[in-house]
Coordinates of C-alpha atoms and ligand atoms in Angstrom, one line a residue:
X1 CA -2.0 11.7 11.8
X2 CA 0.2 11.3 14.8
X3 CA 1.2 9.7 17.4
X4 CA -1.4 10.8 19.6
X5 CA -4.7 12.0 19.7
X6 CA -8.5 10.5 21.2
X7 CA -9.7 7.2 20.9
X8 CA -13.5 7.0 21.6
X9 CA -13.9 4.1 19.0
X10 CA -10.7 1.8 20.2
X11 CA -9.6 -0.2 18.1
X12 CA -10.5 -3.2 21.0
X13 CA -13.9 -2.8 20.1
X14 CA -13.7 -2.6 15.8
X15 CA -11.5 -5.6 16.2
X16 CA -14.8 -7.3 18.6
X17 CA -17.3 -5.9 16.1
X18 CA -15.3 -7.5 12.9
X19 CA -15.2 -10.9 14.5
X20 CA -19.3 -10.8 14.9
X21 CA -20.4 -7.9 13.2
X22 CA -20.6 -6.3 9.7
X23 CA -16.7 -6.7 9.4
X24 CA -17.2 -10.1 10.3
X25 CA -19.8 -11.4 7.4
X26 CA -17.6 -10.4 4.8
X27 CA -14.7 -11.8 6.6
X28 CA -13.6 -14.8 5.2
X29 CA -13.9 -17.7 8.0
X30 CA -10.7 -19.4 9.7
X31 CA -9.0 -17.9 13.1
X32 CA -4.9 -16.9 12.9
X33 CA -2.5 -19.7 14.1
X34 CA -1.7 -19.2 17.4
X35 CA 1.9 -20.2 16.5
X36 CA 2.3 -17.1 14.8
X37 CA 0.5 -14.8 17.0
X38 CA 3.1 -15.7 19.6
X39 CA 6.0 -15.5 16.7
X40 CA 5.5 -12.3 15.1
X41 CA 4.4 -10.5 19.5
X42 CA 7.2 -12.1 20.3
X43 CA 9.9 -10.0 17.5
X44 CA 7.2 -7.1 18.4
X45 CA 8.2 -6.6 21.9
X46 CA 11.7 -8.5 21.4
X47 CA 12.4 -5.0 19.8
X48 CA 10.4 -2.6 21.3
X49 CA 7.3 -2.3 18.5
X50 CA 5.7 -0.8 21.3
X51 CA 3.5 1.8 23.2
X52 CA 2.7 3.3 25.8
X53 CA -1.1 3.1 27.3
X54 CA 0.4 5.5 30.7
X55 CA 3.5 5.8 31.8
X56 CA 5.7 2.7 32.6
X57 CA 4.1 0.7 30.7
X58 CA 4.3 -1.4 27.3
X59 CA 2.4 -2.8 25.7
X60 CA 3.0 -4.1 21.5
X61 CA 1.8 -1.5 18.7
X62 CA -2.0 -2.5 17.3
X63 CA -0.1 -4.6 14.9
X64 CA -0.8 -7.3 11.4
X65 CA 1.2 -10.1 12.1
X66 CA 1.3 -10.6 7.9
X67 CA 2.3 -7.7 5.1
X68 CA -1.2 -6.0 3.1
X69 CA -1.1 -6.1 -0.7
X70 CA 0.6 -3.0 -2.5
X71 CA 0.3 -1.8 -5.7
X72 CA 4.4 -1.8 -6.7
X73 CA 4.3 0.7 -9.3
X74 CA 2.1 3.0 -6.9
X75 CA 4.5 2.7 -4.5
X76 CA 7.0 3.8 -6.2
X77 CA 5.7 6.6 -7.8
X78 CA 4.6 7.9 -4.3
X79 CA 7.9 7.0 -3.1
X80 CA 9.2 9.7 -5.7
X81 CA 6.7 11.8 -5.1
X82 CA 8.5 12.7 -1.7
X83 CA 11.5 15.2 -3.3
X84 CA 8.5 16.5 -4.9
X85 CA 6.8 17.4 -2.2
X86 CA 9.6 18.3 0.3
X87 CA 10.3 21.4 -2.6
X88 CA 6.8 22.2 -2.4
X89 CA 6.6 23.1 1.4
X90 CA 9.2 24.6 1.0
X91 CA 8.2 26.8 -1.8
X92 CA 4.7 27.9 0.1
X93 CA 6.6 28.3 3.0
X94 CA 9.1 31.3 1.8
X95 CA 6.2 32.9 0.5
X96 CA 3.9 33.8 4.1
X97 CA 2.3 36.9 2.6
X98 CA 0.6 33.6 0.2
X99 CA 0.6 31.6 3.3
X100 CA -1.0 33.8 5.9
X101 CA -3.5 35.3 3.1
X102 CA -4.6 31.9 1.8
X103 CA -5.6 30.7 5.6
X104 CA -7.0 34.9 6.7
X105 CA -10.3 33.7 5.7
X106 CA -10.0 30.3 8.2
X107 CA -8.8 32.8 10.9
X108 CA -11.8 33.7 12.6
X109 CA -13.7 30.1 12.3
X110 CA -10.6 28.5 13.2
X111 CA -9.0 30.4 16.5
X112 CA -5.8 27.2 16.4
X113 CA -5.0 28.4 13.3
X114 CA -5.5 31.6 13.6
X115 CA -2.5 32.0 16.6
X116 CA -0.4 30.1 14.8
X117 CA -0.7 32.6 11.6
X118 CA 0.4 34.7 14.1
X119 CA 3.4 33.7 16.2
X120 CA 4.7 33.9 12.3
X121 CA 3.5 37.5 11.9
X122 CA 5.5 38.1 15.0
X123 CA 8.0 36.5 14.4
X124 CA 8.4 38.3 10.6
X125 CA 7.7 41.2 12.6
X126 CA 10.9 40.8 14.5
X127 CA 13.3 40.9 12.0
X128 CA 14.4 38.5 9.5
X129 CA 14.4 34.6 9.9
X130 CA 17.6 33.8 12.4
X131 CA 18.3 30.4 10.7
X132 CA 17.4 29.8 7.5
X133 CA 18.2 26.7 7.2
X134 CA 15.1 25.0 7.7
X135 CA 14.6 21.1 8.2
X136 CA 11.2 19.2 7.3
X137 CA 10.2 15.9 7.6
X138 CA 7.8 15.3 6.3
X139 CA 4.7 12.2 5.9
X140 CA 2.6 12.5 2.4
X141 CA -0.6 9.7 3.2
X142 CA -1.8 8.1 0.4
X143 CA -4.8 5.4 -0.2
X144 CA -5.2 3.7 -3.6
X145 CA -8.4 4.3 -4.8
X146 CA -10.0 1.3 -6.5
X147 CA -13.7 1.0 -6.8
X148 CA -15.3 -1.8 -7.4
X149 CA -16.5 -1.9 -11.6
X150 CA -18.6 -4.1 -13.4
X151 CA -15.7 -6.5 -14.2
X152 CA -13.2 -6.3 -11.1
X153 CA -11.6 -3.3 -9.8
X154 CA -11.0 0.4 -11.3
X155 CA -7.0 0.6 -12.5
X156 CA -5.5 1.4 -9.0
X157 CA -4.7 5.4 -8.7
X158 CA -2.9 6.9 -6.0
X159 CA -4.4 10.1 -4.1
X160 CA -3.5 12.1 -1.2
X161 CA -5.2 12.0 1.9
X162 CA -3.1 14.9 3.4
X163 CA 0.2 15.7 3.8
X164 CA 1.6 16.4 7.2
X165 CA 4.3 18.6 8.2
X166 CA 4.9 18.8 11.8
X167 CA 4.7 15.7 13.8
X168 CA 5.5 12.7 12.3
X169 CA 5.0 10.1 13.5
X170 CA 5.6 5.6 13.1
X171 CA 9.1 6.0 11.1
X172 CA 10.8 4.8 13.3
X173 CA 8.2 1.9 14.4
X174 CA 7.2 1.1 10.8
X175 CA 11.0 0.2 9.5
X176 CA 10.8 -2.6 12.4
X177 CA 7.5 -3.5 11.3
X178 CA 9.0 -4.6 7.5
X179 CA 11.7 -6.8 9.0
X180 CA 9.6 -8.9 11.0
X181 CA 7.0 -9.2 7.7
X182 CA 9.7 -11.0 6.3
X183 CA 11.3 -11.7 9.7
X184 CA 8.0 -14.7 9.7
X185 CA 7.3 -14.3 5.9
X186 CA 11.0 -16.6 5.7
X187 CA 10.6 -18.2 9.0
X188 CA 6.5 -19.2 9.1
X189 CA 5.4 -19.2 5.2
X190 CA 2.7 -22.1 5.7
X191 CA 0.9 -19.7 8.6
X192 CA 1.6 -16.6 6.9
X193 CA -0.2 -18.1 3.8
X194 CA -2.9 -19.1 6.0
X195 CA -3.6 -15.4 6.7
X196 CA -2.9 -13.9 3.2
X197 CA -5.9 -13.9 0.4
X198 CA -5.0 -16.9 -2.3
X199 CA -4.2 -14.1 -4.5
X200 CA -1.2 -12.8 -2.3
X201 CA -0.6 -15.6 -0.7
X202 CA 0.7 -16.7 -4.4
X203 CA 2.5 -13.2 -5.0
X204 CA 4.4 -14.4 -2.1
X205 CA 5.3 -17.4 -3.0
X206 CA 6.5 -16.3 -6.5
X207 CA 8.7 -13.8 -4.7
X208 CA 6.8 -10.7 -4.4
X209 CA 9.4 -8.0 -2.6
X210 CA 8.6 -7.0 1.3
X211 CA 10.8 -3.9 0.5
X212 CA 13.3 -2.0 3.0
X213 CA 12.3 0.5 5.2
X214 CA 15.3 3.6 5.9
X215 CA 13.4 5.2 8.1
X216 CA 15.4 4.1 11.2
X217 CA 18.8 5.4 9.0
X218 CA 17.2 8.4 7.1
X219 CA 14.8 10.0 10.0
X220 CA 17.7 10.2 12.0
X221 CA 20.3 11.1 9.1
X222 CA 18.2 14.4 8.9
X223 CA 18.5 15.0 12.2
X224 CA 22.1 14.4 12.6
X225 CA 22.6 16.8 9.1
X226 CA 20.8 19.4 10.9
X227 CA 22.3 18.7 14.0
X228 CA 25.9 20.0 10.9
X229 CA 24.9 22.3 9.6
X230 CA 23.9 24.3 12.8
X231 CA 27.8 23.5 14.1
X232 CA 29.0 24.8 11.2
X233 CA 28.0 28.1 11.3
X234 CA 28.2 27.9 14.0
X235 CA 32.5 27.0 14.6
X236 CA 32.1 28.9 10.7
X237 CA 31.7 32.2 13.0
X238 CA 34.7 34.0 14.4
X239 CA 35.2 33.5 18.4
X240 CA 32.4 31.9 18.3
X241 CA 32.0 30.5 22.6
X242 CA 33.0 27.9 24.2
X243 CA 29.0 26.2 23.3
X244 CA 28.9 26.2 20.0
X245 CA 31.9 23.5 18.3
X246 CA 30.1 20.3 19.6
X247 CA 34.4 19.3 21.6
X248 CA 32.6 18.7 25.1
X249 CA 29.7 17.7 25.4
X250 CA 28.4 19.1 28.8
X251 CA 28.0 21.9 26.4
X252 CA 27.5 20.3 22.8
X253 CA 24.4 21.8 20.9
X254 CA 21.5 18.6 21.6
X255 CA 18.4 17.9 19.8
X256 CA 15.5 19.4 21.7
X257 CA 13.3 17.2 20.8
X258 CA 9.2 19.1 22.1
X259 CA 6.6 16.2 23.3
X260 CA 3.3 15.9 24.6
X261 CA 3.2 14.5 28.4
X262 CA 2.4 11.4 29.0
X263 CA 2.7 10.6 25.0
X264 CA 1.5 7.1 24.3
X265 CA 4.3 6.7 21.2
X266 CA 7.2 6.9 23.1
X267 CA 8.6 4.2 21.7
X268 CA 8.7 5.1 18.1
X269 CA 10.4 8.5 19.5
X270 CA 13.2 7.2 21.5
X271 CA 14.1 4.7 18.2
X272 CA 14.6 8.0 16.6
X273 CA 16.5 9.5 19.6
X274 CA 18.4 6.6 20.4
X275 CA 19.3 6.2 16.5
X276 CA 20.4 9.9 17.0
X277 CA 22.5 9.0 19.0
X278 CA 23.9 6.0 17.7
X279 CA 24.7 7.3 14.1
X280 CA 25.7 10.9 14.9
X281 CA 27.1 11.4 18.8
X282 CA 23.9 13.8 19.0
X283 CA 21.8 13.8 22.6
X284 CA 18.0 14.3 22.8
X285 CA 17.4 16.2 25.6
X286 CA 12.9 15.9 25.6
X287 CA 11.0 18.5 27.7
X288 CA 7.3 19.8 26.7
X289 CA 5.6 22.6 26.0
X290 CA 4.9 23.6 29.3
X291 CA 8.6 22.7 30.5
X292 CA 9.8 24.5 26.9
X293 CA 8.5 27.6 28.8
X294 CA 9.5 27.8 32.2
X295 CA 14.0 27.0 30.9
X296 CA 14.4 28.1 26.9
X297 CA 15.5 30.7 26.5
X298 CA 17.5 33.1 24.1
X299 CA 21.5 34.2 24.8
X300 CA 22.6 36.4 22.0
X301 CA 26.0 34.5 20.0
X302 CA 28.2 36.3 17.3
X303 CA 27.2 35.6 13.2
X304 CA 23.0 36.9 13.2
X305 CA 22.8 38.9 10.4
X306 CA 23.9 42.0 9.1
X307 CA 26.2 41.6 13.0
X308 CA 23.6 41.6 15.0
X309 CA 23.4 38.6 17.6
X310 CA 22.3 35.2 17.5
X311 CA 19.6 34.4 19.3
X312 CA 20.7 31.4 20.3
X313 CA 18.0 28.9 21.9
X314 CA 18.9 27.9 25.7
X315 CA 17.4 24.7 27.3
X316 CA 18.3 23.2 30.6
X317 CA 21.6 25.0 30.2
X318 CA 22.8 23.2 26.6
X319 CA 23.0 25.7 23.3
X320 CA 19.9 23.3 20.8
X321 CA 20.9 23.2 17.4
X322 CA 18.1 20.8 16.6
X323 CA 13.6 22.0 17.5
X324 CA 12.4 19.0 16.7
X325 CA 8.2 18.9 17.8
X326 CA 6.7 16.2 18.3
X327 CA 3.9 17.9 20.3
X328 CA 2.6 21.5 19.6
X329 CA -0.1 20.6 16.4
X330 CA -3.2 20.8 17.7
X331 CA -5.0 24.0 20.7
X332 CA -4.7 20.8 23.5
X333 CA -0.8 21.3 22.9
X334 CA -1.0 25.4 24.3
X335 CA -3.9 25.0 27.6
X336 CA -1.7 28.6 28.5
X337 CA -0.1 31.4 27.0
X338 CA 3.3 30.5 28.3
X339 CA 2.8 27.5 25.9
X340 CA 2.0 30.2 23.0
X341 CA 5.3 32.4 24.2
X342 CA 7.7 28.9 24.3
X343 CA 6.9 28.2 20.2
X344 CA 7.1 32.2 19.7
X345 CA 10.8 32.0 21.7
X346 CA 11.5 28.5 19.3
X347 CA 10.5 30.4 16.5
X348 CA 13.0 33.3 17.2
X349 CA 15.4 31.4 17.8
X350 CA 18.8 30.1 15.3
X351 CA 18.2 26.8 15.7
X352 CA 16.6 24.5 12.8
X353 CA 13.3 24.8 13.5
X354 CA 11.5 20.7 12.7
X355 CA 9.4 22.2 11.5
X356 CA 8.2 25.8 10.8
X357 CA 5.6 28.3 11.9
X358 CA 5.1 28.9 8.0
X359 CA 6.2 24.9 7.2
X360 CA 3.5 23.9 9.8
X361 CA 1.0 26.0 8.2
X362 CA 1.8 25.2 5.1
X363 CA 0.9 21.8 5.3
X364 CA -2.6 22.9 6.7
X365 CA -6.2 21.2 4.9
X366 CA -6.6 24.5 3.6
X367 CA -4.1 24.8 1.6
X368 CA -3.8 20.8 0.9
X369 CA -7.3 22.7 -0.9
X370 CA -6.2 26.2 -2.5
X371 CA -2.4 24.3 -3.9
X372 CA -5.1 21.7 -6.1
X373 CA -7.0 24.5 -7.5
X374 CA -6.1 25.1 -11.4
X375 CA -2.5 26.9 -12.1
X376 CA -1.8 27.2 -7.9
X377 CA 1.0 24.9 -7.9
X378 CA 2.5 26.7 -11.4
X379 CA 3.7 29.5 -8.7
X380 CA 5.5 27.7 -6.3
X381 CA 6.6 24.3 -8.8
X382 CA 9.3 25.7 -12.0
X383 CA 8.9 22.2 -13.6
X384 CA 6.1 21.2 -15.8
X385 CA 6.2 17.8 -15.1
X386 CA 6.5 18.0 -11.8
X387 CA 3.4 20.1 -11.4
X388 CA 1.3 17.1 -13.0
X389 CA 3.6 14.2 -10.9
X390 CA 1.9 15.4 -8.2
X391 CA -1.5 17.0 -9.5
X392 CA -2.3 13.8 -11.0
X393 CA -2.2 12.4 -7.1
X394 CA -5.0 15.0 -5.7
X395 CA -8.1 13.8 -4.9
X396 CA -11.3 16.1 -5.6
X397 CA -10.9 19.1 -2.9
X398 CA -13.5 21.7 -3.1
X399 CA -13.4 24.8 -0.5
X400 CA -16.6 26.1 1.7
X401 CA -15.4 29.6 1.4
X402 CA -18.1 31.0 -1.1
X403 CA -21.6 30.9 -0.7
X404 CA -21.8 29.9 -4.6
X405 CA -18.6 27.5 -3.5
X406 CA -20.9 26.0 0.0
X407 CA -23.6 25.8 -2.4
X408 CA -21.6 23.3 -4.5
X409 CA -20.4 21.8 -1.5
X410 CA -24.1 21.4 -0.1
X411 CA -25.4 19.6 -3.7
X412 CA -22.6 17.4 -3.8
X413 CA -23.4 15.7 -0.6
X414 CA -26.3 15.7 -0.7
X415 CA -26.8 14.1 -4.1
X416 CA -23.7 11.3 -2.8
X417 CA -23.4 12.0 1.1
X418 CA -21.0 8.7 0.9
X419 CA -18.8 10.5 -1.8
X420 CA -16.8 12.9 0.6
X421 CA -15.9 13.7 3.8
X422 CA -15.9 17.2 5.6
X423 CA -12.2 18.4 7.8
X424 CA -12.1 21.0 10.0
X425 CA -8.1 21.9 10.3
X426 CA -6.8 19.9 12.8
X427 CA -4.3 16.9 13.1
X428 CA -4.1 14.4 15.2
X429 CA -6.8 12.2 14.3
X430 CA -10.5 12.2 15.2
X431 CA -11.9 14.8 13.5
X432 CA -12.8 14.4 10.1
X433 CA -16.6 13.7 9.3
X434 CA -18.4 11.0 7.5
X435 CA -21.4 9.8 5.2
X436 CA -24.8 11.4 6.3
X437 CA -22.8 13.2 8.9
X438 CA -21.2 14.7 6.8
X439 CA -23.8 16.3 4.4
X440 CA -26.0 16.9 7.5
X441 CA -23.7 19.8 9.5
X442 CA -22.8 20.8 6.4
X443 CA -25.9 22.3 5.8
X444 CA -26.9 22.9 9.2
X445 CA -23.1 25.2 9.1
X446 CA -23.5 29.0 9.6
X447 CA -21.4 31.7 7.7
X448 CA -18.6 32.7 9.7
X449 CA -17.8 27.8 10.3
X450 CA -17.9 27.2 6.6
X451 CA -14.0 28.7 5.8
X452 CA -13.0 26.7 8.5
X453 CA -14.2 23.3 6.8
X454 CA -12.6 21.9 3.4
X455 CA -14.6 19.5 1.7
X456 CA -12.8 15.8 0.0
X457 CA -13.6 13.6 -1.7
X458 CA -14.0 10.2 -0.4
X459 CA -11.6 7.7 -1.6
X460 CA -12.0 3.5 -1.6
X461 CA -9.9 1.4 -1.7
X462 CA -9.8 -2.0 -2.0
X463 CA -10.2 -4.1 1.3
X464 CA -7.6 -7.1 1.4
X465 CA -8.2 -9.4 4.0
X466 CA -5.6 -9.4 7.2
X467 CA -4.4 -10.6 10.7
X468 CA -5.4 -7.3 12.8
X469 CA -3.8 -7.9 16.6
X470 CA -4.0 -5.8 19.6
X471 CA -3.6 -6.6 23.5
X472 CA -2.2 -10.1 22.6
X473 CA -4.7 -11.2 20.3
X474 CA -4.8 -11.1 16.6
X475 CA -9.1 -12.0 14.3
X476 CA -8.6 -12.0 10.9
X477 CA -10.8 -8.6 9.2
X478 CA -11.1 -7.3 5.7
X479 CA -9.1 -4.1 6.0
X480 CA -8.4 -1.4 3.5
X481 CA -4.5 0.3 4.0
X482 CA -3.2 3.2 3.9
X483 CA 0.0 4.9 2.8
X484 CA 2.5 7.2 4.3
X485 CA 6.3 8.6 2.7
X486 CA 8.3 10.5 5.1
X487 CA 10.1 12.8 3.0
X488 CA 13.3 15.4 4.4
X489 CA 14.1 17.9 3.5
X490 CA 17.3 19.7 4.4
X491 CA 17.6 23.5 3.4
X492 CA 16.2 27.4 2.4
X493 CA 17.0 30.6 1.9
X494 CA 16.5 30.4 -1.9
X495 CA 20.0 28.0 -2.1
X496 CA 19.8 24.5 -3.4
X497 CA 18.7 21.9 -0.2
X498 CA 21.7 19.3 1.8
X499 CA 19.6 17.1 2.4
X500 CA 15.6 16.6 -0.1
X501 CA 14.8 12.3 -0.5
X502 CA 11.9 9.7 0.4
X503 CA 13.4 8.7 3.8
X504 CA 10.7 5.5 4.6
X505 CA 7.2 4.7 4.9
X506 CA 4.9 3.5 6.5
X507 CA 1.7 1.3 6.2
X508 CA -1.0 1.2 8.2
X509 CA -4.6 -0.9 7.9
X510 CA -7.7 -0.9 9.4
X511 CA -10.6 -3.0 9.1
X512 CA -13.6 -2.4 6.3
X513 CA -16.0 0.3 7.4
X514 CA -13.7 2.3 10.0
X515 CA -13.9 6.1 8.9
X516 CA -11.0 6.9 10.4
X517 CA -7.6 5.9 10.6
X518 CA -4.8 6.6 13.5
X519 CA -3.1 3.7 14.8
X520 CA -2.1 6.2 18.6
X521 CA -6.2 6.6 18.0
X522 CA -6.8 3.3 18.0
X523 CA -8.5 2.5 14.6
X524 CA -5.7 1.3 12.8
X525 CA -2.7 -1.3 13.2
X526 CA 1.2 -0.9 11.8
X527 CA 1.5 -2.7 8.8
X528 CA 4.1 -3.1 5.3
X529 CA 3.4 -3.8 1.6
X530 CA 3.4 -6.0 0.1
X531 CA 4.8 -5.1 -3.8
X532 CA 2.4 -6.2 -6.5
X533 CA 3.7 -6.0 -9.6
X534 CA 1.0 -4.6 -12.4
X535 CA 0.1 -6.8 -14.4
X536 CA -1.7 -8.7 -11.4
X537 CA -6.0 -9.2 -12.9
X538 CA -8.0 -7.6 -11.0
X539 CA -11.0 -9.5 -9.8
X540 CA -8.7 -12.7 -8.5
X541 CA -8.8 -13.0 -4.8
Ligands
LIG1 P1 -5.6 14.1 10.2 O1 -4.5 15.8 10.5 O2 -7.4 13.6 12.1 O3 -4.8 12.6 10.2 P2 -6.3 12.7 8.1 O4 -6.3 14.1 6.8 O5 -5.5 12.1 7.7 O6 -6.8 13.9 9.4 O7 -7.9 12.2 7.9 C1 -7.9 10.7 8.9 C2 -8.0 9.5 8.6 O8 -9.8 9.8 7.9 C3 -7.1 9.0 7.2 O9 -6.6 8.5 8.1 C4 -8.5 8.6 6.4 O10 -8.2 6.8 7.4 C5 -9.2 8.7 6.5 N1 -10.0 9.7 5.5 C6 -9.3 10.8 5.4 N2 -9.7 11.8 4.2 C7 -10.1 10.4 3.4 C8 -10.7 10.5 2.3 N3 -10.6 11.5 1.3 N4 -11.1 9.3 1.8 C9 -11.2 7.8 2.5 N5 -10.4 8.1 4.3 C10 -10.5 9.4 4.6
LIG2 MG1 -3.3 11.9 8.9

């Protein structure tokens, strides 16, 4: 997930391989029209579809020159699930006993999750939440399982890869990419047709839909709604002071973006920040966890639960209404105790958090695996229909906790090493193990290590032809895609949510044979969906 991560196989290298090696062998012959590359990259650079490999330097983000074919029905299904996943996260997060109980067994083998759980425990020990509203900007990632069969392809099946509940990124750049593809399809249809496969070109010519992507409106709107809710709470408190009514721009509350130092995916963040200003007049303060540790303080404000003071979060002389994390999801973000202390300060505060620590823990892979166990969803999802709809997207997920579970997982991977992915409790890309490496790592895994991993059935998406561009050059490759659906939620305290909706999408594509999927990590490119009617016969390319 995320906007950041280490790159040990940059896509430049992958694209070079795609041109010559295994992927090149399966890619149809042909080159990408130069005019299309320059038209696309001209658009991308003009509209900020960029990443920053080092501070002050911007290059176009890795992107595809054309949209990627995707089943219209599965796209709609994924969008419809967003509010249900939003509610599920809220319900799981509110049951801290259950959450901590599920994660308990993993804590020893996984000190990072253990430490997050400790922050949750410490915050709870200090009393009830100072802020009952929670802001979720989640992204549920899916692949469409469509394995090859003797007579074509199996029916497409939408399966969830993971649910990101912290630092879900690329919404803004993706919204731009959708517009870029619409522009290219309208103004350079002949060039686009040369880089699509025959079936996709035919569908595009016949008017297949390029769905609008509202992330650039709906993500800032969620932050804006949280800010407005905070200001409304504060202004209903009698005698609330200068800093809360939003009248004086020097003292009105801000949105705090907690970011990583040297973030590469900074344009995506800045676009969100600017849209929040333009659409809602909300100012943003950007800071790292280390800066937060040095500068954040809690000041008593009126109106806490049971007449207690409200612990308002202040940073650099400004009250913080919303604390939005684009950092804090991996151990590298907490090099010292100070960063952990800063996280606890935010957690304890009356600021609306995106996410709370409980939301973050609800998005761990262990929780994903446990929720896929029989009857687990029913504890949190009261509607049978909703539970069934959610469960239908769960791939096979296996615990390694007990001896029997471990033996079962071992047998599965030994019999079919390519059929599974071994996942540690990590976020940010580049952590999973695949194929024989997964099988041999699993075989050597000791008790005390196993609990920190889950095993997941490998999803087999269908590949399609795509032109992938990076570093001002493009190659044709067979590629597969991963769909992310953003969901925004503002609610809590058992009341009806103020916001609960699907909020745009992300489509990433990567050359066939590439296991990992991150864009910032150098594995994938940003793309957008070309919606295919479900009735299209499989097999015809
Ligand atoms: P992270 O938190 O690091 O993003 P993910 O679970 O999203 O972890 O896995 C990273 C990438 O690995 C995904 O983007 C996807 O490309 C690939 N991947 C993960 N799980 C599967 C799976 N079950 N089948 C196929 N590919 C997978
Ligand atoms: Mg991911």
